[in-house]
Amino acid sequence: MTSPSTTSAGAASAGATSASTQTAAARWPAGSRTASVRATTRKFATGVTVLTCSRDEGTHGVTVSTLTLASMKPPMVSVALRRDSQGLAALLAAGTFAVNVLGSQQDPLARHFARSDRGEGLTRPGRGVWAGHTADGVPLIGGAVGWLQCRVTRTVPAGDHELVLGLVTDARLGTAEVPLLNFAGALHRLPAPSAPASGALAPSTPAAAPPDDTTRS
C-alpha cells in the first residue's frame, strides 16, 4: 500500500514538473518557428569559405559559411547550397571544386563572392586575387588560411537546399594564420595569435555585414 506521505510527495513532484514545463513553454521565443530558428542559428560562430570551381574565364566562386567536415576516413566535407543557386549549378557542372578558407583580412572577398551580380572569370574580382590552381585546374584564392581540393561524390536534398558531399583529394595550409568569422550576420576579425593573452579573446572588429544567407547565390 502506498503511504500518504509518498502520495503527497509524488503529487508535489508532478506539480513541480508541470510548472517547470509551463515555464519552459512560456519562455519559448514568440513569433514564427522560422524566425526563431534563424535568430538562434545566427548565434553560431562559423568560418567563412569561398568555393571555386571550373577554370580560366569560366571560373565561378561563391561565399558559404555552411562548410562542415563530414568524415575523416575517407576525408569528406559537406556544404549546403540553395537548390536554385548559381553556386550549386556551377559545382555540379564542374564536378570538382576548391575550398578557400578565408583569412581575417579577406572580408572584401567574402562580400564580393556573396553578391548575386558578381559575374564569372579570373578578372573578377581581379587577377591579383588568385594564386595558382589545384591539380584539377581549379583556381585558388591567395592569402587564405588553407585550401581543400574536393570532388563531388553525391548530393542529398535538404528542404530548400542541397547538401553537397565532397571527397577531399588534397589539402594544404596557406599563409594566413587567423580565419575570418561569420557571427550574428556580420563578418568578424579575430586578434592575431601574437596578441597579449588576457584569459579571453579580445573583442572582434566587425566588418560590414554580408547577406543574411550567403548560400543563396
C-alpha positions as semicolon CSV with decimal commas, in nm:
position;residue;x (nm);y (nm);z (nm)
1;M;0,000;0,000;0,000
2;T;0,124;0,348;-0,078
3;S;0,166;0,565;0,228
4;P;0,001;0,910;0,243
5;S;0,343;1,076;0,267
6;T;0,462;0,902;-0,051
7;T;0,146;1,002;-0,241
8;S;0,181;1,360;-0,129
9;A;0,546;1,374;-0,236
10;G;0,459;1,224;-0,575
11;A;0,185;1,481;-0,631
12;A;0,419;1,762;-0,536
13;S;0,681;1,630;-0,776
14;A;0,426;1,604;-1,058
15;G;0,309;1,956;-0,983
16;A;0,666;2,086;-0,993
17;T;0,727;1,911;-1,326
18;S;0,409;2,058;-1,471
19;A;0,503;2,406;-1,353
20;S;0,853;2,363;-1,497
21;T;0,708;2,257;-1,832
22;Q;0,473;2,554;-1,839
23;T;0,761;2,789;-1,753
24;A;0,977;2,645;-2,030
25;A;0,690;2,682;-2,277
26;A;0,633;3,041;-2,166
27;R;0,999;3,121;-2,235
28;W;0,989;2,992;-2,596
29;P;1,052;3,285;-2,833
30;A;0,742;3,448;-2,973
31;G;0,688;3,459;-3,349
32;S;0,717;3,202;-3,623
33;R;0,935;2,895;-3,592
34;T;1,132;3,005;-3,900
35;A;1,217;3,339;-3,740
36;S;1,319;3,168;-3,415
37;V;1,540;2,917;-3,595
38;R;1,706;3,191;-3,799
39;A;1,766;3,409;-3,491
40;T;1,915;3,117;-3,298
41;T;2,140;2,982;-3,572
42;R;2,276;3,331;-3,640
43;K;2,444;3,295;-3,299
44;F;2,661;3,012;-3,431
45;A;3,014;3,135;-3,500
46;T;3,139;2,980;-3,823
47;G;3,434;3,012;-4,054
48;V;3,393;3,175;-4,396
49;T;3,495;2,999;-4,715
50;V;3,475;3,064;-5,087
51;L;3,412;2,762;-5,307
52;T;3,571;2,793;-5,650
53;C;3,522;2,568;-5,948
54;S;3,588;2,538;-6,321
55;R;3,884;2,727;-6,466
56;D;4,007;3,020;-6,672
57;E;3,729;3,255;-6,788
58;G;3,461;3,019;-6,663
59;T;3,576;3,038;-6,303
60;H;3,293;3,060;-6,050
61;G;3,312;3,139;-5,679
62;V;3,053;3,150;-5,401
63;T;3,083;3,251;-5,035
64;V;2,949;2,997;-4,785
65;S;2,954;2,958;-4,409
66;T;2,793;2,613;-4,401
67;L;3,103;2,403;-4,471
68;T;3,144;2,108;-4,234
69;L;3,393;1,824;-4,201
70;A;3,170;1,522;-4,262
71;S;3,426;1,239;-4,237
72;M;3,796;1,174;-4,179
73;K;3,812;0,820;-4,321
74;P;3,783;0,899;-4,603
75;P;3,819;1,277;-4,565
76;M;3,495;1,440;-4,678
77;V;3,329;1,779;-4,640
78;S;2,966;1,883;-4,677
79;V;2,816;2,217;-4,772
80;A;2,454;2,331;-4,803
81;L;2,362;2,537;-5,108
82;R;2,024;2,666;-5,217
83;R;1,868;2,446;-5,481
84;D;1,815;2,738;-5,722
85;S;2,158;2,897;-5,668
86;Q;2,427;2,973;-5,924
87;G;2,685;2,818;-5,693
88;L;2,515;2,478;-5,679
89;A;2,469;2,465;-6,056
90;A;2,836;2,554;-6,113
91;L;2,968;2,296;-5,863
92;L;2,760;2,014;-6,006
93;A;2,856;2,103;-6,363
94;A;3,227;2,115;-6,277
95;G;3,236;1,802;-6,059
96;T;3,541;1,931;-5,870
97;F;3,589;2,237;-5,653
98;A;3,829;2,404;-5,412
99;V;3,752;2,526;-5,062
100;N;3,935;2,853;-4,988
101;V;3,930;2,917;-4,612
102;L;3,940;3,296;-4,588
103;G;4,177;3,485;-4,360
104;S;4,067;3,764;-4,127
105;Q;4,166;4,038;-4,373
106;Q;3,970;3,892;-4,664
107;D;3,622;4,018;-4,579
108;P;3,604;4,217;-4,908
109;L;3,635;3,887;-5,096
110;A;3,367;3,727;-4,881
111;R;3,128;4,009;-4,969
112;H;3,223;4,000;-5,337
113;F;3,155;3,629;-5,382
114;A;2,825;3,661;-5,191
115;R;2,688;3,911;-5,446
116;S;2,437;3,781;-5,698
117;D;2,587;4,009;-5,970
118;R;2,949;3,902;-5,911
119;G;2,992;3,750;-6,257
120;E;3,245;3,486;-6,359
121;G;3,604;3,469;-6,478
122;L;3,951;3,530;-6,339
123;T;3,922;3,907;-6,391
124;R;3,651;3,921;-6,124
125;P;3,731;4,040;-5,863
126;G;4,079;4,080;-6,014
127;R;4,364;3,861;-6,133
128;G;4,576;3,961;-5,834
129;V;4,338;3,770;-5,607
130;W;4,431;3,431;-5,749
131;A;4,735;3,223;-5,656
132;G;4,776;2,908;-5,859
133;H;4,549;2,612;-5,931
134;T;4,468;2,273;-5,784
135;A;4,585;1,961;-5,966
136;D;4,241;1,962;-6,131
137;G;4,293;2,315;-6,259
138;V;4,061;2,494;-6,015
139;P;4,187;2,847;-5,928
140;L;4,285;2,915;-5,566
141;I;4,248;3,242;-5,376
142;G;4,580;3,374;-5,245
143;G;4,638;3,470;-4,881
144;A;4,394;3,215;-4,744
145;V;4,424;3,014;-4,422
146;G;4,420;2,697;-4,627
147;W;4,275;2,511;-4,924
148;L;4,095;2,182;-4,982
149;Q;4,074;2,018;-5,323
150;C;3,746;1,826;-5,350
151;R;3,548;1,606;-5,583
152;V;3,168;1,599;-5,569
153;T;3,051;1,250;-5,470
154;R;2,679;1,299;-5,414
155;T;2,406;1,545;-5,322
156;V;2,129;1,500;-5,067
157;P;1,803;1,700;-5,079
158;A;1,755;1,904;-4,761
159;G;1,447;2,124;-4,771
160;D;1,511;2,421;-4,998
161;H;1,884;2,333;-5,009
162;E;2,102;2,056;-5,149
163;L;2,368;1,907;-4,923
164;V;2,678;1,857;-5,138
165;L;2,927;1,593;-5,023
166;G;3,281;1,628;-5,148
167;L;3,574;1,388;-5,117
168;V;3,890;1,577;-5,018
169;T;4,167;1,473;-5,256
170;D;4,432;1,719;-5,137
171;A;4,484;1,984;-4,869
172;R;4,742;2,240;-4,771
173;L;4,786;2,532;-4,534
174;G;4,815;2,890;-4,651
175;T;5,000;3,194;-4,522
176;A;4,720;3,347;-4,314
177;E;4,701;3,226;-3,954
178;V;4,376;3,389;-3,840
179;P;4,044;3,297;-4,004
180;L;3,755;3,525;-4,089
181;L;3,443;3,453;-3,883
182;N;3,072;3,492;-3,951
183;F;2,868;3,568;-3,639
184;A;2,524;3,726;-3,591
185;G;2,502;3,828;-3,954
186;A;2,837;4,010;-3,966
187;L;3,196;3,929;-4,054
188;H;3,447;3,948;-3,769
189;R;3,826;3,961;-3,749
190;L;3,990;3,771;-3,465
191;P;4,301;3,913;-3,296
192;A;4,636;3,789;-3,422
193;P;4,789;3,488;-3,238
194;S;5,069;3,712;-3,108
195;A;4,822;3,943;-2,930
196;P;4,869;3,951;-2,546
197;A;4,658;3,686;-2,377
198;S;4,413;3,810;-2,114
199;G;4,227;3,488;-2,043
200;A;3,970;3,558;-2,314
201;L;3,956;3,660;-2,676
202;A;3,982;4,029;-2,740
203;P;3,667;4,187;-2,888
204;S;3,646;4,126;-3,259
205;T;3,649;4,412;-3,503
206;P;3,330;4,370;-3,709
207;A;3,338;4,428;-4,081
208;A;3,041;4,521;-4,291
209;A;2,773;4,254;-4,278
210;P;2,740;4,007;-4,567
211;P;2,397;3,899;-4,695
212;D;2,196;3,710;-4,432
213;D;2,214;3,389;-4,632
214;T;2,548;3,350;-4,810
215;T;2,435;3,021;-4,960
216;R;2,169;3,176;-5,182
217;S;2,393;3,278;-5,473
